[in-house]
PDB file of C-alpha atoms in Angstrom:
ATOM      1  CA  MET A   1     183.803 143.276  33.932  1.00 45.00           C
ATOM      2  CA  CYS A   2     184.669 142.678  30.262  1.00 54.00           C
ATOM      3  CA  ARG A   3     186.663 145.877  30.272  1.00 64.00           C
ATOM      4  CA  ASN A   4     189.049 144.040  32.605  1.00 69.00           C
ATOM      5  CA  ILE A   5     189.846 141.368  30.041  1.00 76.00           C
ATOM      6  CA  THR A   6     193.236 142.310  28.689  1.00 80.00           C
ATOM      7  CA  THR A   7     194.585 141.776  25.197  1.00 87.00           C
ATOM      8  CA  LEU A   8     196.449 138.470  25.072  1.00 90.00           C
ATOM      9  CA  ARG A   9     197.684 138.611  21.490  1.00 91.00           C
ATOM     10  CA  GLY A  10     201.225 139.861  21.168  1.00 90.00           C
ATOM     11  CA  LEU A  11     202.397 139.189  24.702  1.00 88.00           C
ATOM     12  CA  GLU A  12     206.025 138.253  25.198  1.00 87.00           C
ATOM     13  CA  PRO A  13     206.271 135.565  26.308  1.00 88.00           C
ATOM     14  CA  HIS A  14     203.031 134.330  24.751  1.00 90.00           C
ATOM     15  CA  ALA A  15     199.854 134.180  26.813  1.00 91.00           C
ATOM     16  CA  THR A  16     199.850 131.289  29.255  1.00 93.00           C
ATOM     17  CA  ASP A  17     197.102 128.701  29.595  1.00 95.00           C
ATOM     18  CA  ASP A  18     196.157 130.320  32.932  1.00 92.00           C
ATOM     19  CA  GLU A  19     195.852 133.767  31.341  1.00 92.00           C
ATOM     20  CA  ILE A  20     193.690 132.437  28.535  1.00 95.00           C
ATOM     21  CA  GLU A  21     191.448 130.531  30.941  1.00 95.00           C
ATOM     22  CA  ALA A  22     191.117 133.574  33.234  1.00 92.00           C
ATOM     23  CA  ALA A  23     189.990 135.705  30.287  1.00 93.00           C
ATOM     24  CA  ALA A  24     187.526 133.001  29.206  1.00 95.00           C
ATOM     25  CA  ARG A  25     186.179 132.746  32.762  1.00 94.00           C
ATOM     26  CA  GLN A  26     185.627 136.526  32.923  1.00 92.00           C
ATOM     27  CA  TYR A  27     183.838 136.466  29.587  1.00 94.00           C
ATOM     28  CA  VAL A  28     181.546 133.600  30.590  1.00 96.00           C
ATOM     29  CA  ARG A  29     180.794 135.279  33.936  1.00 94.00           C
ATOM     30  CA  LYS A  30     179.824 138.471  32.159  1.00 93.00           C
ATOM     31  CA  ILE A  31     177.545 136.986  29.534  1.00 94.00           C
ATOM     32  CA  SER A  32     175.939 134.430  31.871  1.00 95.00           C
ATOM     33  CA  GLY A  33     175.513 136.672  34.897  1.00 94.00           C
ATOM     34  CA  VAL A  34     176.870 133.826  37.053  1.00 94.00           C
ATOM     35  CA  GLN A  35     179.428 135.142  39.531  1.00 90.00           C
ATOM     36  CA  LYS A  36     179.584 132.074  41.775  1.00 93.00           C
ATOM     37  CA  THR A  37     178.598 128.700  40.449  1.00 94.00           C
ATOM     38  CA  SER A  38     176.082 126.501  42.212  1.00 95.00           C
ATOM     39  CA  ASP A  39     175.247 122.850  41.693  1.00 96.00           C
ATOM     40  CA  ALA A  40     172.661 123.986  39.143  1.00 96.00           C
ATOM     41  CA  THR A  41     175.087 126.123  37.106  1.00 95.00           C
ATOM     42  CA  ARG A  42     178.534 124.549  37.602  1.00 96.00           C
ATOM     43  CA  GLU A  43     178.513 122.010  34.765  1.00 97.00           C
ATOM     44  CA  ALA A  44     177.198 124.403  32.099  1.00 97.00           C
ATOM     45  CA  PHE A  45     179.485 127.196  33.315  1.00 97.00           C
ATOM     46  CA  GLU A  46     182.646 125.066  33.298  1.00 97.00           C
ATOM     47  CA  GLN A  47     181.765 123.621  29.887  1.00 98.00           C
ATOM     48  CA  ALA A  48     181.400 127.139  28.499  1.00 98.00           C
ATOM     49  CA  VAL A  49     184.742 128.182  30.022  1.00 97.00           C
ATOM     50  CA  ALA A  50     186.436 125.146  28.447  1.00 98.00           C
ATOM     51  CA  GLU A  51     184.934 125.898  25.028  1.00 98.00           C
ATOM     52  CA  VAL A  52     185.848 129.602  25.127  1.00 98.00           C
ATOM     53  CA  THR A  53     189.361 128.705  26.303  1.00 98.00           C
ATOM     54  CA  ALA A  54     189.843 126.239  23.433  1.00 98.00           C
ATOM     55  CA  THR A  55     188.467 128.711  20.902  1.00 98.00           C
ATOM     56  CA  THR A  56     190.763 131.441  22.239  1.00 97.00           C
ATOM     57  CA  HIS A  57     193.786 129.152  21.900  1.00 97.00           C
ATOM     58  CA  ARG A  58     192.851 128.430  18.277  1.00 98.00           C
ATOM     59  CA  LEU A  59     192.307 132.129  17.558  1.00 97.00           C
ATOM     60  CA  LEU A  60     195.632 133.216  19.056  1.00 96.00           C
ATOM     61  CA  ASP A  61     197.448 130.427  17.180  1.00 96.00           C
ATOM     62  CA  ALA A  62     195.838 131.431  13.866  1.00 97.00           C
ATOM     63  CA  LEU A  63     196.484 135.183  14.060  1.00 95.00           C
ATOM     64  CA  PRO A  64     199.763 136.681  12.824  1.00 94.00           C
ATOM     65  CA  ASP A  65     202.154 138.213  15.345  1.00 90.00           C
ATOM     66  CA  ARG A  66     201.411 141.749  16.455  1.00 89.00           C
ATOM     67  CA  ARG A  67     203.771 144.536  15.514  1.00 88.00           C
ATOM     68  CA  ARG A  68     203.416 146.159  18.922  1.00 87.00           C
ATOM     69  CA  PRO A  69     202.822 144.589  22.305  1.00 83.00           C
ATOM     70  CA  PRO A  70     199.470 145.207  24.033  1.00 84.00           C
ATOM     71  CA  PRO A  71     199.266 148.507  25.950  1.00 83.00           C
ATOM     72  CA  THR A  72     198.513 146.879  29.327  1.00 81.00           C
ATOM     73  CA  VAL A  73     200.066 144.103  31.365  1.00 79.00           C
ATOM     74  CA  PRO A  74     197.662 141.209  31.998  1.00 82.00           C
ATOM     75  CA  PRO A  75     196.670 140.903  35.675  1.00 80.00           C
ATOM     76  CA  LEU A  76     198.228 137.451  36.079  1.00 82.00           C
ATOM     77  CA  ARG A  77     201.622 138.955  35.189  1.00 86.00           C
ATOM     78  CA  ARG A  78     201.438 141.713  37.795  1.00 84.00           C
ATOM     79  CA  PRO A  79     203.656 141.100  40.861  1.00 87.00           C
ATOM     80  CA  GLU A  80     200.900 141.876  43.378  1.00 89.00           C
ATOM     81  CA  VAL A  81     198.545 139.373  41.754  1.00 84.00           C
ATOM     82  CA  GLN A  82     201.264 136.722  41.584  1.00 85.00           C
ATOM     83  CA  ALA A  83     201.992 137.250  45.296  1.00 89.00           C
ATOM     84  CA  ARG A  84     198.301 136.930  46.151  1.00 88.00           C
ATOM     85  CA  THR A  85     197.995 133.744  44.071  1.00 83.00           C
ATOM     86  CA  ALA A  86     201.111 132.243  45.694  1.00 86.00           C
ATOM     87  CA  ALA A  87     199.772 133.066  49.173  1.00 90.00           C
ATOM     88  CA  LYS A  88     196.455 131.346  48.376  1.00 86.00           C
ATOM     89  CA  ALA A  89     198.265 128.277  47.037  1.00 85.00           C
ATOM     90  CA  SER A  90     200.493 127.957  50.105  1.00 89.00           C
ATOM     91  CA  ALA A  91     197.504 128.375  52.445  1.00 88.00           C
ATOM     92  CA  SER A  92     195.672 125.450  50.781  1.00 75.00           C
TER      93      SER A  92
END
C-alpha cells in the first residue's frame, strides 16, 4: 500500500489538502493495519491521520522547491479518479 503514496513535493499546482490527507490516511492504514475503522479504532485512527496530515503540511512548507516535478501524477489528479469521486458525491 505505501508504494501507492505518490510524491507530493514539487507538484504544480502545489499538493492540495485532500491529496495530503489521502497520503496520510494511506500511511496510517499501512502502519496500523486498520483498513476499515470501527468504534474501537476510529478515534485513534482519525487522530493519527490529522497529526500526519499536519506534519506533512509543515514538511512540504519547509522544504525548498524541487527542480523537477515528481515522476508520477497523484491519483486524486487523474481524470478517472476525479470522475469516480464526483459520482460518489452526487450520489450522496
